[in-house]
Amino acid sequence: MTSKTWTVLDLLQWTTAHFKERGVASARLDAECLLAYALGCDRLKLYVDYEKPVEEAERARFRELVKARGRERMPVAYLTGRREFWSLPLAVSPAVLVPRPETECLVEAALPLLGAGTRVLEIGTGSGAIVIALATERPDALFWATDRSSDALSVAQKNAQALVPDVEIRWLEGDLFAPLAGERFDLVVSNPPYVAETERGSLPPELAHEPSGALFGGGEDGADCLRRLVAEAPAHLRPGGRLLLELDPRQLPAISDAAIAAGFDPGATIRDAAGTERALLIGPPDDPERATQPAPLESS
Ligand code: SAM
Ligand code: GLN
């Protein structure tokens, strides 16, 4: 009996159906990414090679990836070791959160605030996504980045060596501002852990593979880490300095209140590309930029 010849198209169709059955949201895209990875080509090449038979050795490699994605719900980025962020090919491992597209709105919001010599600190850098994206765009600013996970810092440092070898980023390990005693910055940016522990059971199964220290922020609403950042920031900002935080939109009122309590303005919300209120830019109460804006009309 001759065994069936599997073409690229056969494998894509079978795997897409299999992923759908398993509840994988982006079934076709994931099938393409994993097959391209197994064959050592890019996704577009698959379309040219639809009718090409795939060798048994390559199929065996692909089968393992499909098993891990479908059965264990391993994120594609951990299987391929790569994830694109701000159009940069970042290396990722299970030691770091898979960078999310919504986090790009923090980069967008930060860029206009950065110039030559601006002191920028990222807290909880993970793969380095945010600080590296900023460094590619504003190489003349000064960068610091921290994480409490040394494994995450190794991933970030490798990414920086590959993507921004000429920009110096000072990497520090420790809890929030602890490694930065006496240092002040013009901008502190962070995508801290902010998921509530109570949501653990209802999260997509992929998140179980990500470091829980990157996800769960503590407190009933998951916002403890955010609140600590806001409370500790004033001692580490230069005059006019700002704090830019990613959060869950449900945490906005609590974090605005915390900002006011720490002597800041309530913050300006920033929406991600999907239109979700995803970040808060907190500044001094007497922000000169805001003072130049027309005052709201008074109702008489
Ligand atoms: N910045 C990356 C991104 O946006 O993709 C990673 C963000 S991930 C949500 C949060 C990161 O903060 C993790 O790498 C975690 O290890 C780190 N982290 C959590 N708590 C921390 C703390 N108290 N001090 C320093 N880093 C912390
Ligand atoms: N946005 C992440 C999620 O998928 C949470 C990341 C974080 O806690 N910073 O829920």
mmCIF file of C-alpha atoms and ligand atoms in Angstrom:
data_model
loop_
_atom_site.group_PDB
_atom_site.id
_atom_site.type_symbol
_atom_site.label_atom_id
_atom_site.label_comp_id
_atom_site.label_asym_id
_atom_site.label_seq_id
_atom_site.Cartn_x
_atom_site.Cartn_y
_atom_site.Cartn_z
ATOM 1 C CA MET A 1 0.000 0.000 0.000
ATOM 2 C CA THR A 2 1.381 3.394 -0.887
ATOM 3 C CA SER A 3 1.234 5.947 1.883
ATOM 4 C CA LYS A 4 -0.600 9.184 1.143
ATOM 5 C CA THR A 5 1.355 12.101 -0.265
ATOM 6 C CA TRP A 6 0.765 15.162 1.896
ATOM 7 C CA THR A 7 1.095 18.498 0.154
ATOM 8 C CA VAL A 8 1.548 21.872 1.841
ATOM 9 C CA LEU A 9 -2.129 22.634 1.186
ATOM 10 C CA ASP A 10 -3.290 19.276 2.634
ATOM 11 C CA LEU A 11 -1.336 19.912 5.823
ATOM 12 C CA LEU A 12 -2.643 23.454 6.171
ATOM 13 C CA GLN A 13 -6.251 22.376 5.699
ATOM 14 C CA TRP A 14 -6.025 19.405 8.049
ATOM 15 C CA THR A 15 -4.239 21.406 10.750
ATOM 16 C CA THR A 16 -6.600 24.388 10.502
ATOM 17 C CA ALA A 17 -9.590 22.088 11.039
ATOM 18 C CA HIS A 18 -7.812 20.350 13.927
ATOM 19 C CA PHE A 19 -6.962 23.670 15.629
ATOM 20 C CA LYS A 20 -10.550 24.889 15.196
ATOM 21 C CA GLU A 21 -11.848 21.726 16.870
ATOM 22 C CA ARG A 22 -9.476 22.393 19.749
ATOM 23 C CA GLY A 23 -10.763 25.953 20.133
ATOM 24 C CA VAL A 24 -7.668 27.777 18.844
ATOM 25 C CA ALA A 25 -8.823 31.268 17.837
ATOM 26 C CA SER A 26 -6.400 31.968 14.974
ATOM 27 C CA ALA A 27 -6.406 28.421 13.554
ATOM 28 C CA ARG A 28 -5.326 29.078 9.943
ATOM 29 C CA LEU A 29 -2.704 31.690 10.815
ATOM 30 C CA ASP A 30 -1.189 29.432 13.477
ATOM 31 C CA ALA A 31 -1.110 26.480 11.066
ATOM 32 C CA GLU A 32 0.737 28.627 8.538
ATOM 33 C CA CYS A 33 3.238 29.989 11.070
ATOM 34 C CA LEU A 34 4.065 26.526 12.387
ATOM 35 C CA LEU A 35 4.340 24.871 8.965
ATOM 36 C CA ALA A 36 6.566 27.684 7.699
ATOM 37 C CA TYR A 37 8.714 27.245 10.817
ATOM 38 C CA ALA A 38 8.926 23.455 10.348
ATOM 39 C CA LEU A 39 9.906 23.883 6.698
ATOM 40 C CA GLY A 40 12.344 26.739 7.409
ATOM 41 C CA CYS A 41 10.625 29.174 5.054
ATOM 42 C CA ASP A 42 8.405 32.230 5.407
ATOM 43 C CA ARG A 43 4.599 32.134 5.299
ATOM 44 C CA LEU A 44 4.295 33.590 1.805
ATOM 45 C CA LYS A 45 6.428 30.782 0.390
ATOM 46 C CA LEU A 46 3.735 28.308 1.491
ATOM 47 C CA TYR A 47 1.279 29.872 -0.964
ATOM 48 C CA VAL A 48 3.707 29.365 -3.837
ATOM 49 C CA ASP A 49 4.324 25.773 -2.738
ATOM 50 C CA TYR A 50 0.694 24.675 -2.116
ATOM 51 C CA GLU A 51 1.006 21.585 -4.318
ATOM 52 C CA LYS A 52 4.479 20.598 -3.134
ATOM 53 C CA PRO A 53 4.718 17.270 -1.252
ATOM 54 C CA VAL A 54 6.163 17.521 2.261
ATOM 55 C CA GLU A 55 8.813 14.964 3.273
ATOM 56 C CA GLU A 56 8.224 12.630 6.219
ATOM 57 C CA ALA A 57 11.056 14.179 8.286
ATOM 58 C CA GLU A 58 9.546 17.643 7.925
ATOM 59 C CA ARG A 59 6.085 16.285 8.694
ATOM 60 C CA ALA A 60 7.387 14.668 11.870
ATOM 61 C CA ARG A 61 8.791 18.033 13.002
ATOM 62 C CA PHE A 62 5.484 19.722 12.134
ATOM 63 C CA ARG A 63 3.445 17.043 13.979
ATOM 64 C CA GLU A 64 5.250 17.816 17.253
ATOM 65 C CA LEU A 65 4.500 21.525 16.876
ATOM 66 C CA VAL A 66 0.838 20.842 16.048
ATOM 67 C CA LYS A 67 0.531 18.627 19.112
ATOM 68 C CA ALA A 68 1.975 21.292 21.406
ATOM 69 C CA ARG A 69 -0.238 24.011 19.921
ATOM 70 C CA GLY A 70 -3.490 22.000 19.687
ATOM 71 C CA ARG A 71 -3.326 19.764 22.734
ATOM 72 C CA GLU A 72 -1.272 21.830 25.175
ATOM 73 C CA ARG A 73 -2.298 25.230 23.803
ATOM 74 C CA MET A 74 1.318 26.384 23.799
ATOM 75 C CA PRO A 75 1.521 29.917 22.314
ATOM 76 C CA VAL A 76 2.949 29.908 18.765
ATOM 77 C CA ALA A 77 5.628 32.399 19.826
ATOM 78 C CA TYR A 78 7.126 29.933 22.333
ATOM 79 C CA LEU A 79 7.187 27.191 19.657
ATOM 80 C CA THR A 80 8.920 29.334 17.057
ATOM 81 C CA GLY A 81 10.916 31.382 19.589
ATOM 82 C CA ARG A 82 9.938 34.621 17.830
ATOM 83 C CA ARG A 83 7.337 37.336 18.034
ATOM 84 C CA GLU A 84 7.069 40.543 16.068
ATOM 85 C CA PHE A 85 6.572 43.775 18.041
ATOM 86 C CA TRP A 86 6.760 47.262 16.525
ATOM 87 C CA SER A 87 7.915 45.407 13.360
ATOM 88 C CA LEU A 88 10.943 44.078 15.271
ATOM 89 C CA PRO A 89 11.621 40.318 15.322
ATOM 90 C CA LEU A 90 11.978 39.663 19.062
ATOM 91 C CA ALA A 91 13.278 36.395 20.464
ATOM 92 C CA VAL A 92 10.964 35.058 23.172
ATOM 93 C CA SER A 93 11.070 32.129 25.591
ATOM 94 C CA PRO A 94 8.678 30.931 28.289
ATOM 95 C CA ALA A 95 10.668 33.163 30.711
ATOM 96 C CA VAL A 96 8.952 36.213 29.215
ATOM 97 C CA LEU A 97 5.434 37.352 28.424
ATOM 98 C CA VAL A 98 4.656 37.088 24.719
ATOM 99 C CA PRO A 99 4.602 40.783 23.707
ATOM 100 C CA ARG A 100 1.055 41.871 22.827
ATOM 101 C CA PRO A 101 0.100 44.140 19.919
ATOM 102 C CA GLU A 102 -1.907 46.386 22.284
ATOM 103 C CA THR A 103 1.326 47.275 24.106
ATOM 104 C CA GLU A 104 2.490 49.126 20.976
ATOM 105 C CA CYS A 105 0.194 52.012 22.003
ATOM 106 C CA LEU A 106 2.590 52.732 24.892
ATOM 107 C CA VAL A 107 5.474 53.077 22.441
ATOM 108 C CA GLU A 108 3.387 55.440 20.313
ATOM 109 C CA ALA A 109 2.455 57.548 23.343
ATOM 110 C CA ALA A 110 6.042 57.677 24.622
ATOM 111 C CA LEU A 111 7.794 58.688 21.383
ATOM 112 C CA PRO A 112 6.710 62.359 21.309
ATOM 113 C CA LEU A 113 8.070 62.738 24.870
ATOM 114 C CA LEU A 114 11.575 61.543 23.954
ATOM 115 C CA GLY A 115 14.475 63.592 22.662
ATOM 116 C CA ALA A 116 18.249 63.756 22.993
ATOM 117 C CA GLY A 117 19.257 63.038 26.579
ATOM 118 C CA THR A 118 15.748 62.205 27.832
ATOM 119 C CA ARG A 119 16.082 59.778 30.750
ATOM 120 C CA VAL A 120 13.755 56.835 30.193
ATOM 121 C CA LEU A 121 13.154 53.906 32.545
ATOM 122 C CA GLU A 122 11.142 50.795 31.729
ATOM 123 C CA ILE A 123 10.066 48.688 34.705
ATOM 124 C CA GLY A 124 9.303 45.002 34.043
ATOM 125 C CA THR A 125 10.875 44.842 30.608
ATOM 126 C CA GLY A 126 10.283 41.108 29.920
ATOM 127 C CA SER A 127 11.504 40.450 26.360
ATOM 128 C CA GLY A 128 12.613 44.103 26.174
ATOM 129 C CA ALA A 129 9.834 44.897 23.696
ATOM 130 C CA ILE A 130 9.017 48.437 24.862
ATOM 131 C CA VAL A 131 12.492 49.736 25.655
ATOM 132 C CA ILE A 132 13.981 48.246 22.471
ATOM 133 C CA ALA A 133 11.211 49.725 20.295
ATOM 134 C CA LEU A 134 11.883 53.139 21.898
ATOM 135 C CA ALA A 135 15.641 52.732 21.433
ATOM 136 C CA THR A 136 15.261 51.993 17.712
ATOM 137 C CA GLU A 137 13.220 55.191 17.277
ATOM 138 C CA ARG A 138 15.089 57.551 19.649
ATOM 139 C CA PRO A 139 18.652 56.232 19.936
ATOM 140 C CA ASP A 140 19.810 59.540 21.428
ATOM 141 C CA ALA A 141 17.656 59.185 24.566
ATOM 142 C CA LEU A 142 19.127 57.482 27.687
ATOM 143 C CA PHE A 143 17.672 54.119 28.656
ATOM 144 C CA TRP A 144 17.359 52.005 31.798
ATOM 145 C CA ALA A 145 15.325 48.785 32.007
ATOM 146 C CA THR A 146 14.552 46.494 34.925
ATOM 147 C CA ASP A 147 12.918 43.194 35.711
ATOM 148 C CA ARG A 148 12.802 41.105 38.845
ATOM 149 C CA SER A 149 13.360 38.001 36.693
ATOM 150 C CA SER A 150 16.995 37.432 35.728
ATOM 151 C CA ASP A 151 15.898 34.994 33.008
ATOM 152 C CA ALA A 152 13.727 37.688 31.453
ATOM 153 C CA LEU A 153 16.627 40.161 31.584
ATOM 154 C CA SER A 154 18.847 37.709 29.669
ATOM 155 C CA VAL A 155 16.233 37.465 26.911
ATOM 156 C CA ALA A 156 15.892 41.267 26.780
ATOM 157 C CA GLN A 157 19.651 41.815 26.662
ATOM 158 C CA LYS A 158 20.044 39.347 23.782
ATOM 159 C CA ASN A 159 17.265 41.096 21.877
ATOM 160 C CA ALA A 160 18.910 44.464 22.427
ATOM 161 C CA GLN A 161 22.296 43.155 21.250
ATOM 162 C CA ALA A 162 20.657 41.900 18.054
ATOM 163 C CA LEU A 163 18.334 44.839 17.365
ATOM 164 C CA VAL A 164 19.922 47.978 18.859
ATOM 165 C CA PRO A 165 23.598 47.074 19.298
ATOM 166 C CA ASP A 166 24.678 50.729 19.259
ATOM 167 C CA VAL A 167 22.322 51.999 21.961
ATOM 168 C CA GLU A 168 23.368 51.606 25.576
ATOM 169 C CA ILE A 169 20.583 50.256 27.789
ATOM 170 C CA ARG A 170 21.367 49.877 31.489
ATOM 171 C CA TRP A 171 19.827 46.587 32.688
ATOM 172 C CA LEU A 172 19.000 46.167 36.368
ATOM 173 C CA GLU A 173 17.461 43.314 38.327
ATOM 174 C CA GLY A 174 15.090 43.872 41.231
ATOM 175 C CA ASP A 175 11.702 44.859 42.576
ATOM 176 C CA LEU A 176 10.225 47.974 40.902
ATOM 177 C CA PHE A 177 12.400 51.012 41.761
ATOM 178 C CA ALA A 178 14.592 49.166 44.307
ATOM 179 C CA PRO A 179 17.664 48.959 41.996
ATOM 180 C CA LEU A 180 17.356 52.694 41.195
ATOM 181 C CA ALA A 181 17.858 54.410 44.539
ATOM 182 C CA GLY A 182 18.555 58.113 43.992
ATOM 183 C CA GLU A 183 17.947 57.996 40.216
ATOM 184 C CA ARG A 184 15.343 60.230 38.557
ATOM 185 C CA PHE A 185 13.797 60.011 35.081
ATOM 186 C CA ASP A 186 11.808 62.064 32.601
ATOM 187 C CA LEU A 187 9.655 59.082 31.692
ATOM 188 C CA VAL A 188 8.907 55.860 33.530
ATOM 189 C CA VAL A 189 7.031 53.369 31.374
ATOM 190 C CA SER A 190 5.681 50.001 32.446
ATOM 191 C CA ASN A 191 3.419 47.167 31.385
ATOM 192 C CA PRO A 192 3.340 45.533 34.814
ATOM 193 C CA PRO A 193 1.418 42.397 35.745
ATOM 194 C CA TYR A 194 -2.212 43.516 36.167
ATOM 195 C CA VAL A 195 -4.447 40.441 35.842
ATOM 196 C CA ALA A 196 -6.570 39.613 38.923
ATOM 197 C CA GLU A 197 -5.905 36.239 40.554
ATOM 198 C CA THR A 198 -9.674 35.631 40.589
ATOM 199 C CA GLU A 199 -9.597 35.516 36.776
ATOM 200 C CA ARG A 200 -7.050 32.706 36.616
ATOM 201 C CA GLY A 201 -9.726 30.081 35.887
ATOM 202 C CA SER A 202 -11.346 31.998 33.033
ATOM 203 C CA LEU A 203 -8.207 32.982 31.110
ATOM 204 C CA PRO A 204 -7.384 31.558 27.668
ATOM 205 C CA PRO A 205 -5.384 28.312 28.172
ATOM 206 C CA GLU A 206 -2.369 29.876 26.407
ATOM 207 C CA LEU A 207 -1.758 32.136 29.420
ATOM 208 C CA ALA A 208 -1.039 29.115 31.631
ATOM 209 C CA HIS A 209 2.273 28.786 29.728
ATOM 210 C CA GLU A 210 3.329 32.375 30.469
ATOM 211 C CA PRO A 211 5.196 33.302 33.666
ATOM 212 C CA SER A 212 2.581 33.955 36.349
ATOM 213 C CA GLY A 213 4.847 36.695 37.743
ATOM 214 C CA ALA A 214 4.327 38.543 34.455
ATOM 215 C CA LEU A 215 0.540 38.307 34.621
ATOM 216 C CA PHE A 216 -0.894 38.521 38.129
ATOM 217 C CA GLY A 217 -0.620 41.933 39.721
ATOM 218 C CA GLY A 218 -1.892 41.154 43.217
ATOM 219 C CA GLY A 219 -4.891 42.492 45.096
ATOM 220 C CA GLU A 220 -8.526 41.722 44.453
ATOM 221 C CA ASP A 221 -8.523 43.787 41.246
ATOM 222 C CA GLY A 222 -5.018 42.791 40.092
ATOM 223 C CA ALA A 223 -3.892 46.421 40.432
ATOM 224 C CA ASP A 224 -1.554 46.224 43.452
ATOM 225 C CA CYS A 225 1.592 46.393 41.322
ATOM 226 C CA LEU A 226 0.168 49.407 39.433
ATOM 227 C CA ARG A 227 -0.664 51.145 42.739
ATOM 228 C CA ARG A 228 2.877 50.562 44.044
ATOM 229 C CA LEU A 229 4.332 51.984 40.835
ATOM 230 C CA VAL A 230 2.237 55.148 41.168
ATOM 231 C CA ALA A 231 3.051 55.585 44.858
ATOM 232 C CA GLU A 232 6.807 55.076 44.387
ATOM 233 C CA ALA A 233 7.168 57.075 41.173
ATOM 234 C CA PRO A 234 7.340 60.632 42.615
ATOM 235 C CA ALA A 235 10.727 59.898 44.236
ATOM 236 C CA HIS A 236 12.077 58.838 40.820
ATOM 237 C CA LEU A 237 10.780 61.526 38.471
ATOM 238 C CA ARG A 238 12.513 64.726 37.471
ATOM 239 C CA PRO A 239 10.450 67.928 37.491
ATOM 240 C CA GLY A 240 7.825 67.536 34.763
ATOM 241 C CA GLY A 241 8.479 63.778 34.572
ATOM 242 C CA ARG A 242 5.707 61.356 33.619
ATOM 243 C CA LEU A 243 4.557 57.854 34.248
ATOM 244 C CA LEU A 244 3.063 55.767 31.443
ATOM 245 C CA LEU A 245 1.264 52.582 32.509
ATOM 246 C CA GLU A 246 -0.515 49.804 30.686
ATOM 247 C CA LEU A 247 -3.599 48.555 32.510
ATOM 248 C CA ASP A 248 -6.967 46.888 32.244
ATOM 249 C CA PRO A 249 -9.630 49.533 31.476
ATOM 250 C CA ARG A 250 -11.558 48.443 34.594
ATOM 251 C CA GLN A 251 -8.601 49.629 36.691
ATOM 252 C CA LEU A 252 -8.654 53.196 35.326
ATOM 253 C CA PRO A 253 -10.687 54.796 38.153
ATOM 254 C CA ALA A 254 -8.547 53.187 40.878
ATOM 255 C CA ILE A 255 -5.263 54.181 39.228
ATOM 256 C CA SER A 256 -6.435 57.737 38.504
ATOM 257 C CA ASP A 257 -7.325 58.055 42.200
ATOM 258 C CA ALA A 258 -3.918 56.673 43.171
ATOM 259 C CA ALA A 259 -2.273 59.222 40.841
ATOM 260 C CA ILE A 260 -4.081 62.124 42.495
ATOM 261 C CA ALA A 261 -3.197 60.768 45.948
ATOM 262 C CA ALA A 262 0.480 60.680 44.894
ATOM 263 C CA GLY A 263 0.341 64.344 43.785
ATOM 264 C CA PHE A 264 -0.091 63.793 40.030
ATOM 265 C CA ASP A 265 -2.873 64.784 37.672
ATOM 266 C CA PRO A 266 -5.544 62.072 37.125
ATOM 267 C CA GLY A 267 -3.816 61.032 33.886
ATOM 268 C CA ALA A 268 -4.806 60.933 30.237
ATOM 269 C CA THR A 269 -6.131 57.656 28.861
ATOM 270 C CA ILE A 270 -4.599 56.133 25.745
ATOM 271 C CA ARG A 271 -6.487 53.750 23.483
ATOM 272 C CA ASP A 272 -4.932 50.796 21.704
ATOM 273 C CA ALA A 273 -5.507 50.016 18.015
ATOM 274 C CA ALA A 274 -8.658 48.051 18.921
ATOM 275 C CA GLY A 275 -10.083 51.167 20.630
ATOM 276 C CA THR A 276 -9.696 49.805 24.177
ATOM 277 C CA GLU A 277 -8.549 52.206 26.915
ATOM 278 C CA ARG A 278 -5.238 50.484 27.499
ATOM 279 C CA ALA A 279 -2.825 52.932 29.131
ATOM 280 C CA LEU A 280 -2.686 55.961 31.390
ATOM 281 C CA LEU A 281 -0.191 58.818 30.988
ATOM 282 C CA ILE A 282 0.233 60.460 34.369
ATOM 283 C CA GLY A 283 1.999 63.772 34.802
ATOM 284 C CA PRO A 284 2.558 66.601 37.230
ATOM 285 C CA PRO A 285 -0.643 68.421 38.254
ATOM 286 C CA ASP A 286 0.597 71.696 36.735
ATOM 287 C CA ASP A 287 1.667 70.174 33.407
ATOM 288 C CA PRO A 288 2.833 73.198 31.336
ATOM 289 C CA GLU A 289 1.731 71.498 28.103
ATOM 290 C CA ARG A 290 -1.776 71.143 29.342
ATOM 291 C CA ALA A 291 -1.826 74.774 30.538
ATOM 292 C CA THR A 292 -1.306 75.938 26.953
ATOM 293 C CA GLN A 293 -4.477 74.170 25.851
ATOM 294 C CA PRO A 294 -7.672 76.230 25.690
ATOM 295 C CA ALA A 295 -9.514 76.208 28.996
ATOM 296 C CA PRO A 296 -12.892 74.494 28.892
ATOM 297 C CA LEU A 297 -15.835 76.854 28.362
ATOM 298 C CA GLU A 298 -17.293 78.008 31.638
ATOM 299 C CA SER A 299 -20.981 77.490 32.106
ATOM 300 C CA SER A 300 -22.500 80.654 33.486
HETATM 301 N N1 SAM B 1 7.371 44.804 29.069
HETATM 302 C C1 SAM B 1 7.114 43.482 28.527
HETATM 303 C C2 SAM B 1 5.970 43.567 27.515
HETATM 304 O O1 SAM B 1 5.243 44.562 27.538
HETATM 305 O O2 SAM B 1 5.824 42.641 26.718
HETATM 306 C C3 SAM B 1 6.791 42.464 29.650
HETATM 307 C C4 SAM B 1 5.600 42.839 30.480
HETATM 308 S S1 SAM B 1 5.073 41.568 31.609
HETATM 309 C C5 SAM B 1 3.350 41.935 31.663
HETATM 310 C C6 SAM B 1 5.590 42.170 33.202
HETATM 311 C C7 SAM B 1 7.072 41.995 33.534
HETATM 312 O O3 SAM B 1 7.313 42.627 34.800
HETATM 313 C C8 SAM B 1 7.540 40.562 33.689
HETATM 314 O O4 SAM B 1 8.699 40.372 32.932
HETATM 315 C C9 SAM B 1 7.803 40.404 35.181
HETATM 316 O O5 SAM B 1 8.886 39.545 35.481
HETATM 317 C C10 SAM B 1 8.109 41.813 35.616
HETATM 318 N N2 SAM B 1 7.747 42.130 36.995
HETATM 319 C C11 SAM B 1 6.641 41.726 37.669
HETATM 320 N N3 SAM B 1 6.643 42.241 38.911
HETATM 321 C C12 SAM B 1 7.752 42.997 39.026
HETATM 322 C C13 SAM B 1 8.326 43.768 40.092
HETATM 323 N N4 SAM B 1 7.709 43.887 41.277
HETATM 324 N N5 SAM B 1 9.491 44.402 39.862
HETATM 325 C C14 SAM B 1 10.128 44.287 38.664
HETATM 326 N N6 SAM B 1 9.641 43.561 37.632
HETATM 327 C C15 SAM B 1 8.478 42.924 37.806
HETATM 328 N N1 GLN B 2 -2.611 41.799 28.328
HETATM 329 C C1 GLN B 2 -2.299 40.597 29.069
HETATM 330 C C2 GLN B 2 -3.428 39.606 28.917
HETATM 331 O O1 GLN B 2 -3.466 38.974 27.909
HETATM 332 C C3 GLN B 2 -1.972 40.920 30.499
HETATM 333 C C4 GLN B 2 -0.607 41.444 30.576
HETATM 334 C C5 GLN B 2 -0.305 42.094 31.875
HETATM 335 O O2 GLN B 2 -0.742 41.694 32.937
HETATM 336 N N2 GLN B 2 0.436 43.121 31.780
HETATM 337 O O3 GLN B 2 -4.280 39.459 29.761
#
